[in-house]
PDB file of C-alpha atoms in Angstrom:
ATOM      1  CA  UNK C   1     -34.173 -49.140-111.410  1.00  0.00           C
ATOM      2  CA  UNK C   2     -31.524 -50.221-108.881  1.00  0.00           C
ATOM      3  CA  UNK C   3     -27.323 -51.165-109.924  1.00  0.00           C
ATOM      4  CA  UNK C   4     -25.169 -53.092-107.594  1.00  0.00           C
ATOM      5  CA  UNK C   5     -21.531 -51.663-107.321  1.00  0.00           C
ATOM      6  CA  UNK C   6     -19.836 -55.307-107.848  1.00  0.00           C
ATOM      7  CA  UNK C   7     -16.721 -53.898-106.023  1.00  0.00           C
ATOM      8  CA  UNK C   8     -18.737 -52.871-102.928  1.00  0.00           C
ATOM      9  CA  UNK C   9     -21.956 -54.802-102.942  1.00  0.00           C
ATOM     10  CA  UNK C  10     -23.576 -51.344-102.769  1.00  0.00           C
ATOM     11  CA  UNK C  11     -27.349 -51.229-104.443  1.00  0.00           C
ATOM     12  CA  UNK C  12     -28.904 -48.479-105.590  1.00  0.00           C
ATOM     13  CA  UNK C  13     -32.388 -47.407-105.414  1.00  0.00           C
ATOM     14  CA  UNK C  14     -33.728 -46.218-107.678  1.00  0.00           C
ATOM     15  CA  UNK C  15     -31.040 -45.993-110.569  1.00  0.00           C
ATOM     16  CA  UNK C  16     -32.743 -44.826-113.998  1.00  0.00           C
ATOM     17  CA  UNK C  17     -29.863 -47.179-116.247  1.00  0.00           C
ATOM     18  CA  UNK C  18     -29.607 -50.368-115.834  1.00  0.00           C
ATOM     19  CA  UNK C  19     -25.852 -51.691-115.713  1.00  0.00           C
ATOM     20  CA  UNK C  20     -25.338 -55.409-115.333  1.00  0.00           C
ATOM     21  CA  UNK C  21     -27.536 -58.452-115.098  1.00  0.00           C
ATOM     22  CA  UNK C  22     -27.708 -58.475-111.040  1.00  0.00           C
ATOM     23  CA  UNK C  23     -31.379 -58.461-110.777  1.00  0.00           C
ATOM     24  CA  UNK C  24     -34.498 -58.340-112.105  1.00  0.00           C
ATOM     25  CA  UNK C  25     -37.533 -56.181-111.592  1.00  0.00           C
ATOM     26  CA  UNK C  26     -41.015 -55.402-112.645  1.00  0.00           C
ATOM     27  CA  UNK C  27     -44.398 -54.335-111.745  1.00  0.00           C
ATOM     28  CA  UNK C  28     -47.218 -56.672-112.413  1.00  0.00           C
ATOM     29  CA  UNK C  29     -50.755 -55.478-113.534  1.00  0.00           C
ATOM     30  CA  UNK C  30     -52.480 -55.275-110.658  1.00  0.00           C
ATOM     31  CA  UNK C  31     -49.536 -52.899-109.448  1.00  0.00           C
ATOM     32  CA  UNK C  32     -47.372 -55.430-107.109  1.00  0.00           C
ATOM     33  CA  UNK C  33     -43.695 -54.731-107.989  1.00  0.00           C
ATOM     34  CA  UNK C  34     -41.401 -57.900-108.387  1.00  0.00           C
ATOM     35  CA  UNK C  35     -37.470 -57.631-106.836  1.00  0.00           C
ATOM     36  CA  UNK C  36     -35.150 -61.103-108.125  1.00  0.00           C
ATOM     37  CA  UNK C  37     -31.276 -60.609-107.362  1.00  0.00           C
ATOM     38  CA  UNK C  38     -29.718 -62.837-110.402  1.00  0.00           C
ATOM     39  CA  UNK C  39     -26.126 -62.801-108.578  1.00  0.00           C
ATOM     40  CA  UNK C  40     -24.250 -63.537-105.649  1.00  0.00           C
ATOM     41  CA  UNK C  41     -24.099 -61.490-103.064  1.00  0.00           C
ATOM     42  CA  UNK C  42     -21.908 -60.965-100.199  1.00  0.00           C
ATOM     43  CA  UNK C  43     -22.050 -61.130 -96.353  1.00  0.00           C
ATOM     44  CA  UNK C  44     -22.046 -57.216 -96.156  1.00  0.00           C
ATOM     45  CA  UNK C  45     -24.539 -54.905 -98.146  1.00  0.00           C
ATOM     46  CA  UNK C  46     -25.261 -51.525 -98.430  1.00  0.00           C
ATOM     47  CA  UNK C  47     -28.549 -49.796-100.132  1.00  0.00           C
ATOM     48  CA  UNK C  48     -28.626 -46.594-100.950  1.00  0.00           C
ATOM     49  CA  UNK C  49     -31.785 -44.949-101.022  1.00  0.00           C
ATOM     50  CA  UNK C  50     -33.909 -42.334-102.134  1.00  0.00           C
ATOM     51  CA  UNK C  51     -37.264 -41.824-101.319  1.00  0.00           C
ATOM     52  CA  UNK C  52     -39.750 -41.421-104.708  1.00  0.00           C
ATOM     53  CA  UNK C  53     -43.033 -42.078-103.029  1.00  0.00           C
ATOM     54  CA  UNK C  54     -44.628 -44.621-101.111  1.00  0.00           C
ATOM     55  CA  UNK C  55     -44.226 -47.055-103.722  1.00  0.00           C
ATOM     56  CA  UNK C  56     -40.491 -47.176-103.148  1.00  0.00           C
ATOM     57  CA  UNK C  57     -40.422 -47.877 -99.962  1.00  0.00           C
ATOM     58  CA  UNK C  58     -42.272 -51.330-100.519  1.00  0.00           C
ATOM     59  CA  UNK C  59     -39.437 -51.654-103.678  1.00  0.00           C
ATOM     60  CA  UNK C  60     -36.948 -51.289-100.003  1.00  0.00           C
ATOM     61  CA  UNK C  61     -38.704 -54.122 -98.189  1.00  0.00           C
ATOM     62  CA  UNK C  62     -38.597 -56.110-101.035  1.00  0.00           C
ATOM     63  CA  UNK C  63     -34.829 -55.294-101.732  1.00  0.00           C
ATOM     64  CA  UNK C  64     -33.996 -55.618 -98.537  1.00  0.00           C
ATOM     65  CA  UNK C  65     -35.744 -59.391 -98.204  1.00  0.00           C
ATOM     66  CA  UNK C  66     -34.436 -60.231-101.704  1.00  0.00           C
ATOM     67  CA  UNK C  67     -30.541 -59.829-100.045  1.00  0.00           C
ATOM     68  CA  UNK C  68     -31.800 -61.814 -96.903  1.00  0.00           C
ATOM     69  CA  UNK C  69     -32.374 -64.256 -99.003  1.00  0.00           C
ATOM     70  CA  UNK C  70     -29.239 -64.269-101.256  1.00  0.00           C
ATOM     71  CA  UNK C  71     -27.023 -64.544 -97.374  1.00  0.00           C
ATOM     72  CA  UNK C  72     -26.689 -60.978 -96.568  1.00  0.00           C
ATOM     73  CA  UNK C  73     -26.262 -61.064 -92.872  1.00  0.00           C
ATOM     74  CA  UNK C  74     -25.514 -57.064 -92.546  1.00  0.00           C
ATOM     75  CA  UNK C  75     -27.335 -54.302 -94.288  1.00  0.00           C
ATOM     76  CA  UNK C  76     -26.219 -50.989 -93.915  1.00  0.00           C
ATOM     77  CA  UNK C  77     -29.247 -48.453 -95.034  1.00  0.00           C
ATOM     78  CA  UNK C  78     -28.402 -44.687 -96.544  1.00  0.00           C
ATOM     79  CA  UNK C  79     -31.879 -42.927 -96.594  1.00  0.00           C
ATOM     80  CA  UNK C  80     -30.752 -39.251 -96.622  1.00  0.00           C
ATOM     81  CA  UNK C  81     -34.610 -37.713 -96.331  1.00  0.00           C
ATOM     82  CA  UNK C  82     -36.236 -40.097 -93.830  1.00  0.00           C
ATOM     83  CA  UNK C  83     -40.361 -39.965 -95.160  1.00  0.00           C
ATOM     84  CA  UNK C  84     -43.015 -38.763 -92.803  1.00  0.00           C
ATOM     85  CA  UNK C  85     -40.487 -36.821 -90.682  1.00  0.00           C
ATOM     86  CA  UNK C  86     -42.317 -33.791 -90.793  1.00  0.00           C
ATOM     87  CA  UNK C  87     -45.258 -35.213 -89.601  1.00  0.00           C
ATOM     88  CA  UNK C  88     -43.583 -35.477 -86.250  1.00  0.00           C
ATOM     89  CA  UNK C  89     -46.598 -34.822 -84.065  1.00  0.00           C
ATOM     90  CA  UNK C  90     -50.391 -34.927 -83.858  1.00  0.00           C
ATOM     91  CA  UNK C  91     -51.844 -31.583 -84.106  1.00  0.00           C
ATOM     92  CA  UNK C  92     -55.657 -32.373 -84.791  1.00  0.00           C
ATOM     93  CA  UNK C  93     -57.820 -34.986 -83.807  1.00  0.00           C
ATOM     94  CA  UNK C  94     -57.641 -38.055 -86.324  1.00  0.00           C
ATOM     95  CA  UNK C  95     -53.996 -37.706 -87.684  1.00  0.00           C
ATOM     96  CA  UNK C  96     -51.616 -40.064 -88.178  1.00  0.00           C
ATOM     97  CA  UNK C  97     -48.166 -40.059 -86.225  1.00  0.00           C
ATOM     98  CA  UNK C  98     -46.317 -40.453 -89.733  1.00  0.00           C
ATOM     99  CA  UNK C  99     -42.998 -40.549 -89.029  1.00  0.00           C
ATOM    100  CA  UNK C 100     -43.551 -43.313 -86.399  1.00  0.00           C
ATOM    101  CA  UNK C 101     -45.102 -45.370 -89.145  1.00  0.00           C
ATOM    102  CA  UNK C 102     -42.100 -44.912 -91.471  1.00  0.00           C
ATOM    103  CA  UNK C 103     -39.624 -45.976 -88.640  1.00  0.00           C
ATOM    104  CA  UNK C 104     -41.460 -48.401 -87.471  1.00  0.00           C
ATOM    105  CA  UNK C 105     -41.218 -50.128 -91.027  1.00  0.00           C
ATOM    106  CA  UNK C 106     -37.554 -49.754 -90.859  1.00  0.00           C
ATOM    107  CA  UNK C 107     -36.927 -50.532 -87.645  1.00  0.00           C
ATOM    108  CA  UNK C 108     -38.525 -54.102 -88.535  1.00  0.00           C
ATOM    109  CA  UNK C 109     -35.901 -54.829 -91.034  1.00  0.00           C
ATOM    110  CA  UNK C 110     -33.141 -55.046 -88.710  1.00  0.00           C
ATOM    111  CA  UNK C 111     -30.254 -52.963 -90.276  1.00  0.00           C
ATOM    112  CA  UNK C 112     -27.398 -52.926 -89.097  1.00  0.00           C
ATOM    113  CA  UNK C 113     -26.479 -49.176 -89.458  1.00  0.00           C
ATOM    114  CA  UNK C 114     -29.034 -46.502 -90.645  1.00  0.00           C
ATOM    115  CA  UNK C 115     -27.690 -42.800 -92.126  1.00  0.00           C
ATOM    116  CA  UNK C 116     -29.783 -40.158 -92.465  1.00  0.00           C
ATOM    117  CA  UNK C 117     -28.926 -36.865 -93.839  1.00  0.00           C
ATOM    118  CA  UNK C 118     -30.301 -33.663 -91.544  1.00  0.00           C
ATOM    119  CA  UNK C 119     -33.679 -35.168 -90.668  1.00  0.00           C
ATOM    120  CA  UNK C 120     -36.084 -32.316 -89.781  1.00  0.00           C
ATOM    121  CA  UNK C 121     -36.154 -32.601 -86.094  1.00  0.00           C
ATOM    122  CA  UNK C 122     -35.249 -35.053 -83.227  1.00  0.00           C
ATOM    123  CA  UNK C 123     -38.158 -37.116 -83.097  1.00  0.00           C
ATOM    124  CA  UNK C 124     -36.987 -38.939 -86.437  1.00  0.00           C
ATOM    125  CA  UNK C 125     -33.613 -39.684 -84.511  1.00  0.00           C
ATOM    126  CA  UNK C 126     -35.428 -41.015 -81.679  1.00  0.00           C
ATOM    127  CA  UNK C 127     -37.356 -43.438 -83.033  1.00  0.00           C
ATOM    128  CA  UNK C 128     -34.764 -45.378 -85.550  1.00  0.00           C
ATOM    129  CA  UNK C 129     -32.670 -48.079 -84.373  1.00  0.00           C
ATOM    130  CA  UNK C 130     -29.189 -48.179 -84.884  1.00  0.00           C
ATOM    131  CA  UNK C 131     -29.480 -44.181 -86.422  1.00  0.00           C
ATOM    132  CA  UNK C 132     -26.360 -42.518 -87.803  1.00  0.00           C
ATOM    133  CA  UNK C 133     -27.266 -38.468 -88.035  1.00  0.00           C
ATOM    134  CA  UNK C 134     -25.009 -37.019 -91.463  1.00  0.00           C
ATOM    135  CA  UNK C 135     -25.651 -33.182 -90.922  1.00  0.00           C
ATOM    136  CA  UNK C 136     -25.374 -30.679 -93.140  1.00  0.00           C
ATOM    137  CA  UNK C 137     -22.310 -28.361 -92.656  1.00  0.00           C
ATOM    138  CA  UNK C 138     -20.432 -29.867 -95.168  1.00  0.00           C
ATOM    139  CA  UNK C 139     -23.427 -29.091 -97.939  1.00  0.00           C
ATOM    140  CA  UNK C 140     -23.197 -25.696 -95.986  1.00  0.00           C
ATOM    141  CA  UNK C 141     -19.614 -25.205 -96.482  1.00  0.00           C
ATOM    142  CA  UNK C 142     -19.327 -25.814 -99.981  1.00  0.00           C
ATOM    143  CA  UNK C 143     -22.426 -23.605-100.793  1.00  0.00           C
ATOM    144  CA  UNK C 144     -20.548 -20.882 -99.216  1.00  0.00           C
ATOM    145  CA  UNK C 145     -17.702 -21.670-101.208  1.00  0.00           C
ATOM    146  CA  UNK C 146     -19.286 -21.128-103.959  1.00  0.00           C
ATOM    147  CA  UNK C 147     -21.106 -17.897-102.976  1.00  0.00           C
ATOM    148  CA  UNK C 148     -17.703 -16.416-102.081  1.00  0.00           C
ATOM    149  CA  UNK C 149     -18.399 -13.487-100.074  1.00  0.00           C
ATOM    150  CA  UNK C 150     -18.702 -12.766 -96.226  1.00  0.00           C
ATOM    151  CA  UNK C 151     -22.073 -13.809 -95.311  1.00  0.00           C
ATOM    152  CA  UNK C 152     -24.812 -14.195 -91.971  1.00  0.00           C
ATOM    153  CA  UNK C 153     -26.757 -17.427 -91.206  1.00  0.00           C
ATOM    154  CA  UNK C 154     -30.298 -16.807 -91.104  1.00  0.00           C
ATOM    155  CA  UNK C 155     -32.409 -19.205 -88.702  1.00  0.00           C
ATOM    156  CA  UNK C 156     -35.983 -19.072 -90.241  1.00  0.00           C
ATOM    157  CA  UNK C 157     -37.780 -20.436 -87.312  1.00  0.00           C
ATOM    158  CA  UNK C 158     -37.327 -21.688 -83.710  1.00  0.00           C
ATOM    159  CA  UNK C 159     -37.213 -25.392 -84.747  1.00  0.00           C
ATOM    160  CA  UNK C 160     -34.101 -24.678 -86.769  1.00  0.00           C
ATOM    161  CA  UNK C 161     -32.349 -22.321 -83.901  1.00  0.00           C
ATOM    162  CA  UNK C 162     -30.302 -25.585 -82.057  1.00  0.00           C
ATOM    163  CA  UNK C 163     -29.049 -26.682 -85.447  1.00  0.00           C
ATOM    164  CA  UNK C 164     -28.379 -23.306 -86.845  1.00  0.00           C
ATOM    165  CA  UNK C 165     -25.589 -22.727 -83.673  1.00  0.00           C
ATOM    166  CA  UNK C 166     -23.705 -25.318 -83.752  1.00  0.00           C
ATOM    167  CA  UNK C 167     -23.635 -25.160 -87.590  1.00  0.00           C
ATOM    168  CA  UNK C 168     -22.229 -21.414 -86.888  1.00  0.00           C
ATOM    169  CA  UNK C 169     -19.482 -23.013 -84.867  1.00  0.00           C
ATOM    170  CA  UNK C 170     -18.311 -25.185 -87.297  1.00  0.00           C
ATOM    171  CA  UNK C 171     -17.949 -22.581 -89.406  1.00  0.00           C
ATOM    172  CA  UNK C 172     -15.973 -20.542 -87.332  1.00  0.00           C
ATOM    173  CA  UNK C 173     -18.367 -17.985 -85.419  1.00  0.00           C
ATOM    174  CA  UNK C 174     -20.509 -17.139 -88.768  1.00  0.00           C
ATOM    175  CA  UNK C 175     -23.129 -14.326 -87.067  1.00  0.00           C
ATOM    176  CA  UNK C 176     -26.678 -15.636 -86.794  1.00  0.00           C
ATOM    177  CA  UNK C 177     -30.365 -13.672 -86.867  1.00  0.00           C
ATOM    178  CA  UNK C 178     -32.980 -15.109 -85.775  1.00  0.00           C
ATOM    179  CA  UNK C 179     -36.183 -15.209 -87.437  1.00  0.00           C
ATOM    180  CA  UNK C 180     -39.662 -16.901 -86.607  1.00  0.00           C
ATOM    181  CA  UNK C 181     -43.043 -17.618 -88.135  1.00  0.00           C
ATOM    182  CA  UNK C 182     -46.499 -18.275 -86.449  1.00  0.00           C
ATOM    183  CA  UNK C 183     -48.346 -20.842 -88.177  1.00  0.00           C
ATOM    184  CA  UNK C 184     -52.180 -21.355 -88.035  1.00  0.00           C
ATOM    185  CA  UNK C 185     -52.445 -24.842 -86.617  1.00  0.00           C
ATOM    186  CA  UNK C 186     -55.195 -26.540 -88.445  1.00  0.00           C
ATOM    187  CA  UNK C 187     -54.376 -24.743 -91.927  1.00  0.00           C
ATOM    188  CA  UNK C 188     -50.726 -25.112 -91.814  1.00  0.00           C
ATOM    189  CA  UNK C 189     -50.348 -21.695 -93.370  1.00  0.00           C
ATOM    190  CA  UNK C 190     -47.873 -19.149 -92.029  1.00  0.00           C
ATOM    191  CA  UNK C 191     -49.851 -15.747 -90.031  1.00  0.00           C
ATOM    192  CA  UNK C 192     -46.893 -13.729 -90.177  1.00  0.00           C
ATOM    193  CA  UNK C 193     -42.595 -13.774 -89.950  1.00  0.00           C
ATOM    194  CA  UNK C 194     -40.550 -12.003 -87.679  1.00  0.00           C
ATOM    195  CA  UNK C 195     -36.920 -11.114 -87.782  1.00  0.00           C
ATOM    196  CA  UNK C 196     -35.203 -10.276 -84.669  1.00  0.00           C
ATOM    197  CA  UNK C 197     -32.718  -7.691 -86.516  1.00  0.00           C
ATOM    198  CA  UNK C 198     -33.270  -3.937 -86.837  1.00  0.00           C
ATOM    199  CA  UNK C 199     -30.755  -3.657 -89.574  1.00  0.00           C
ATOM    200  CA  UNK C 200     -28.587  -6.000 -92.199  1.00  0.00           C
ATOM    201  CA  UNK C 201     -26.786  -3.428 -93.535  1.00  0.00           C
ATOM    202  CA  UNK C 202     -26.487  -4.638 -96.985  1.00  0.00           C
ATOM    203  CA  UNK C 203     -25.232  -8.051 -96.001  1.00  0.00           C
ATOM    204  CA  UNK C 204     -25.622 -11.280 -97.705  1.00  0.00           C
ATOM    205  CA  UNK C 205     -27.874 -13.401 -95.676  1.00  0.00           C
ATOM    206  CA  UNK C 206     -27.762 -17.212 -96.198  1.00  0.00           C
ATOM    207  CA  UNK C 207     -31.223 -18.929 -94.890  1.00  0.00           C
ATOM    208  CA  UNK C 208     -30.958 -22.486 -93.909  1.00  0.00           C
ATOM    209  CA  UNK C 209     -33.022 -25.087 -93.655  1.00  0.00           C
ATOM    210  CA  UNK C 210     -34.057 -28.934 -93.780  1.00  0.00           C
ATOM    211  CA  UNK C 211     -36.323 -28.862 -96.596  1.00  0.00           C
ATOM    212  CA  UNK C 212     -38.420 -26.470 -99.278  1.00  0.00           C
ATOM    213  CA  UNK C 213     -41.612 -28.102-100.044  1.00  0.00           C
ATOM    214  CA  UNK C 214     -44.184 -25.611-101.859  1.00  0.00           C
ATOM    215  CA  UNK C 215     -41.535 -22.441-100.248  1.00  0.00           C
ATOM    216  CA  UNK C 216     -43.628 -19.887 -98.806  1.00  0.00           C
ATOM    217  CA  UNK C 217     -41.608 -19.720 -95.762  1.00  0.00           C
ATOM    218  CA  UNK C 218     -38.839 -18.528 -96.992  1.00  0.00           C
ATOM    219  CA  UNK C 219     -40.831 -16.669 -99.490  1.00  0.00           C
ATOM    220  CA  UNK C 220     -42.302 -14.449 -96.412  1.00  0.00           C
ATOM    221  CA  UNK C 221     -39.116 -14.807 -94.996  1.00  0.00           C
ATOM    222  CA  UNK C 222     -37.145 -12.972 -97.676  1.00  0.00           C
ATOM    223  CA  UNK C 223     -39.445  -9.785 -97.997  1.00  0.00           C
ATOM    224  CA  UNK C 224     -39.054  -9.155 -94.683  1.00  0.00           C
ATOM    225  CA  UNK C 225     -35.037  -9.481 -94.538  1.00  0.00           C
ATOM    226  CA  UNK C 226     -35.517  -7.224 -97.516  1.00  0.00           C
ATOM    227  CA  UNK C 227     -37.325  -4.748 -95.317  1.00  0.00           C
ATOM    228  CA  UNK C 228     -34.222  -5.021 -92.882  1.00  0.00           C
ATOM    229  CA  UNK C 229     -31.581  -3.766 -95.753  1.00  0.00           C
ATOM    230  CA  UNK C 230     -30.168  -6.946 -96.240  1.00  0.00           C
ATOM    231  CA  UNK C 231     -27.899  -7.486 -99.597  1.00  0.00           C
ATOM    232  CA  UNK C 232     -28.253 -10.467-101.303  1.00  0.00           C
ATOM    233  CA  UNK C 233     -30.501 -13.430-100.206  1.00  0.00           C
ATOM    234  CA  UNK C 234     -29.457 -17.037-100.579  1.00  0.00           C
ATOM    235  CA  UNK C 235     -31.643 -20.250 -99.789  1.00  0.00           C
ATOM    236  CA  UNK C 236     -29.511 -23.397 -99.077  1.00  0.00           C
ATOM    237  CA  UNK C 237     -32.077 -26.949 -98.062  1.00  0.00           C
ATOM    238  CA  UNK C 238     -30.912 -30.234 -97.775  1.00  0.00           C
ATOM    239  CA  UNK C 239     -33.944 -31.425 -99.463  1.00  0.00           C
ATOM    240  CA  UNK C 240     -35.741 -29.784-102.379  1.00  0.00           C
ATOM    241  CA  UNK C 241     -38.798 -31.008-103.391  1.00  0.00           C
ATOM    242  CA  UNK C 242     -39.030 -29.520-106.768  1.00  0.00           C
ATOM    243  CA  UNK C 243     -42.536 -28.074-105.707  1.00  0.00           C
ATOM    244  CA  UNK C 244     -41.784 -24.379-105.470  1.00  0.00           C
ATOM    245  CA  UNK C 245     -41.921 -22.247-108.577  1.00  0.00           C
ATOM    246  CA  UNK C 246     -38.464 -21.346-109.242  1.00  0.00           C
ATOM    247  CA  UNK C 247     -39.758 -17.414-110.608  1.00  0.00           C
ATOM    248  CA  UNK C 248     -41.944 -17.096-107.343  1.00  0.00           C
ATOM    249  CA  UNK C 249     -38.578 -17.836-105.335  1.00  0.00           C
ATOM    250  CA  UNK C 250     -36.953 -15.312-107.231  1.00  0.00           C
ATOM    251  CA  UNK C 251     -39.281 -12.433-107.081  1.00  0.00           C
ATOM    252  CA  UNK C 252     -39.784 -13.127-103.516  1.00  0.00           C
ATOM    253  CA  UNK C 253     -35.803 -11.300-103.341  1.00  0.00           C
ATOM    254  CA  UNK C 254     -34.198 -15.060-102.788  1.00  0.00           C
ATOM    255  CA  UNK C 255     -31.542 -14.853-105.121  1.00  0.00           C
ATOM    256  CA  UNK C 256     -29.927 -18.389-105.677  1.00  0.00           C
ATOM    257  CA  UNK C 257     -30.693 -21.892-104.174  1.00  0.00           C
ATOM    258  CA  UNK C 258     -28.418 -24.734-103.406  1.00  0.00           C
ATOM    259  CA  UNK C 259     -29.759 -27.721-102.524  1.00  0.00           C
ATOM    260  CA  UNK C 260     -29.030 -31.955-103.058  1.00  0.00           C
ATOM    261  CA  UNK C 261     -30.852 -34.445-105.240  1.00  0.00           C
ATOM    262  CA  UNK C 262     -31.793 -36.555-101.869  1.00  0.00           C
ATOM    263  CA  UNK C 263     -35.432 -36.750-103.366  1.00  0.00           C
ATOM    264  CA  UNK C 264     -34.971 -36.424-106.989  1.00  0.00           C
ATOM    265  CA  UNK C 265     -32.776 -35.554-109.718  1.00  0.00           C
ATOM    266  CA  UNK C 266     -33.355 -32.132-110.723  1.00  0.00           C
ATOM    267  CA  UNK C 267     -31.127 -29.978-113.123  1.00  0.00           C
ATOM    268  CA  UNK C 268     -29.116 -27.536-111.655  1.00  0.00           C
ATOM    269  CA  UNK C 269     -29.602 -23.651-113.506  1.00  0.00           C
ATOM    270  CA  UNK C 270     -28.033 -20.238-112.995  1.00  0.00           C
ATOM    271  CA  UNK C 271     -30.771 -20.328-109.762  1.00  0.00           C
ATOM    272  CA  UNK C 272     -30.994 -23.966-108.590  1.00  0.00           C
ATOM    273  CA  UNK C 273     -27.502 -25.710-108.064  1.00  0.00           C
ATOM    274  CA  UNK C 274     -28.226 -29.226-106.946  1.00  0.00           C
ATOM    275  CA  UNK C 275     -25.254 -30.896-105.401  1.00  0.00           C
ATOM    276  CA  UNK C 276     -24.842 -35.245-105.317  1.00  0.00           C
ATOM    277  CA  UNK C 277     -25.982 -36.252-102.136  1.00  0.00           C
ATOM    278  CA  UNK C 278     -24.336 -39.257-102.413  1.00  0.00           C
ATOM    279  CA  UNK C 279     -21.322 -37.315-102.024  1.00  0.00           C
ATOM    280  CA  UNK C 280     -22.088 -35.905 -98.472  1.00  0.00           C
ATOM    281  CA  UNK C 281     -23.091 -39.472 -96.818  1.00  0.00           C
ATOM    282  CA  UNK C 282     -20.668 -41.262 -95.165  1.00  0.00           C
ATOM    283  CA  UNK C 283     -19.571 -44.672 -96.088  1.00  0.00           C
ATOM    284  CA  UNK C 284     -16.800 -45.286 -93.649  1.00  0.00           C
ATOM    285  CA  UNK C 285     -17.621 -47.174 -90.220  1.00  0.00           C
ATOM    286  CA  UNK C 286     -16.999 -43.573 -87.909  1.00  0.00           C
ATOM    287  CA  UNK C 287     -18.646 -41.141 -89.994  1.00  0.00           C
ATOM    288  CA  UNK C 288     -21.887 -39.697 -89.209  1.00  0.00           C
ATOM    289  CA  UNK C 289     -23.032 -39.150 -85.466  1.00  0.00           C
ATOM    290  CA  UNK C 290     -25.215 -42.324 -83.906  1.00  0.00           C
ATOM    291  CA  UNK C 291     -27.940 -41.775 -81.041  1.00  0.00           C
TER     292      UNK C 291
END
């Protein structure tokens, strides 16, 4: 479902209650879905969205047309985790350049500000118009908050080694080891992990990352910081899935999770904490960081 904050012409999509009598929506038999805005609307919008599939995306166009339509002359778009974006290259004959497919979709609507919310790489950046990059050091911040104990950033791999730096300078100097996997190119599945650390010495080790799809990087990852004498193990994503088996994550030596609910809601539990991630994207004209 999708609300309009009145106050703020903000829409919401998708939003499981319905609150007011701003639109109407449906899906028709043969699966076409059906978007009618029943009020006014303003000169300014903003649509906040989360990705659910394919599906939702054409529910965006059609949102998106529907305030057109109604007079909306600027739309800002919030679409925290931008689909396709790992797909950021071709690595066999025959694929699909995904994330150029997803952009170019957006790019045709003509917003007039776009926020993402740490996309997985620079190629996603690249290729959106009008881009505004949220990154993640506040979700980091707070998770370490919470954690409340001296802790080391963990880089799992080399794509996450530019972000990983500058996130340790925000954060005052936090120590950083390296780690790095080799991946069997037509499988997708990981060979082996190496950390670049002879010893932890009992110290908490926070792993960060973009996303945990099905988790056996970090999986692999945390048996081998294990093997290094590190203390405890703690997994922070901007985007979770909900893929990964919770007890496989666990026995793995990965001791908590924190995370956002920028794909789906998902109950937080003594080893999941999900945090809003409406409440890390900015809605103020010089927040976020444009291309």
């Amino acid at each position: 479902m999708i609300m309009m904050d009145l106050c703020s012409s903000r829409f919401y999509l998708p939003r499981l209650e319905n609150k007011g009598e701003e639109y109407k929506q449906f899906q028709f038999g043969a699966g076409e879905s059906h978007f009618q805005i029943l009020s006014q609307t303003g000169r300014h919008a903003e649509i906040m969205f989360r990705y659910s599939g394919d599906q939702s995306i054409i529910q965006l166009l059609l949102l998106t047309d529907a305030l057109k339509r109604q007079g909306a002359e600027e739309i800002d778009l919030y679409i925290p985790y931008f689909p396709g974006a790992r797909q950021d290259r071709v690595c066999n004959p025959g694929e699909a350049l995904s994330v150029k497919v997803y952009a170019d979709l957006i790019n045709r609507q003509n917003f007039n500000r776009v926020f993402i919310f740490d996309p997985h790489s620079d190629v996603t950046t690249a290729l959106l118009n009008k881009v505004h990059v949220v990154k993640n050091h506040q979700l980091i911040e707070q998770a370490i908050e919470d954690i409340g104990e001296k802790v080391l950033l963990i880089s799992p791999d080399a794509g996450s080694n530019k972000k990983i730096f500058e996130l340790s300078m925000q954060l005052g100097g936090l120590e950083v080891i390296r780690a790095d996997k080799v991946r069997d190119v037509s499988s997708g599945k990981i060979i082996d992990t190496e950390v670049y650390c002879n010893d932890l010495g009992g110290k908490t080790c926070v792993i960060v990352d973009d996303i945990c799809s099905g988790g056996r990087t970090f999986m692999e990852l945390a048996k081998k910081l294990k093997n290094k004498n590190c203390g405890r193990i703690i997994l922070i994503v901007s985007h979770y899935e909900g893929v990964a088996k919770e007890a496989d994550l666990h026995a793995s030596g990965i001791d908590a999770v924190f995370s956002t609910n920028s794909l789906k809601d998902i109950a937080s539990s003594d080893f999941l904490k999900i945090k809003d991630i409406w409440s890390f994207m900015p809605f103020m004209p010089n927040q976020g960081v444009s291309k």
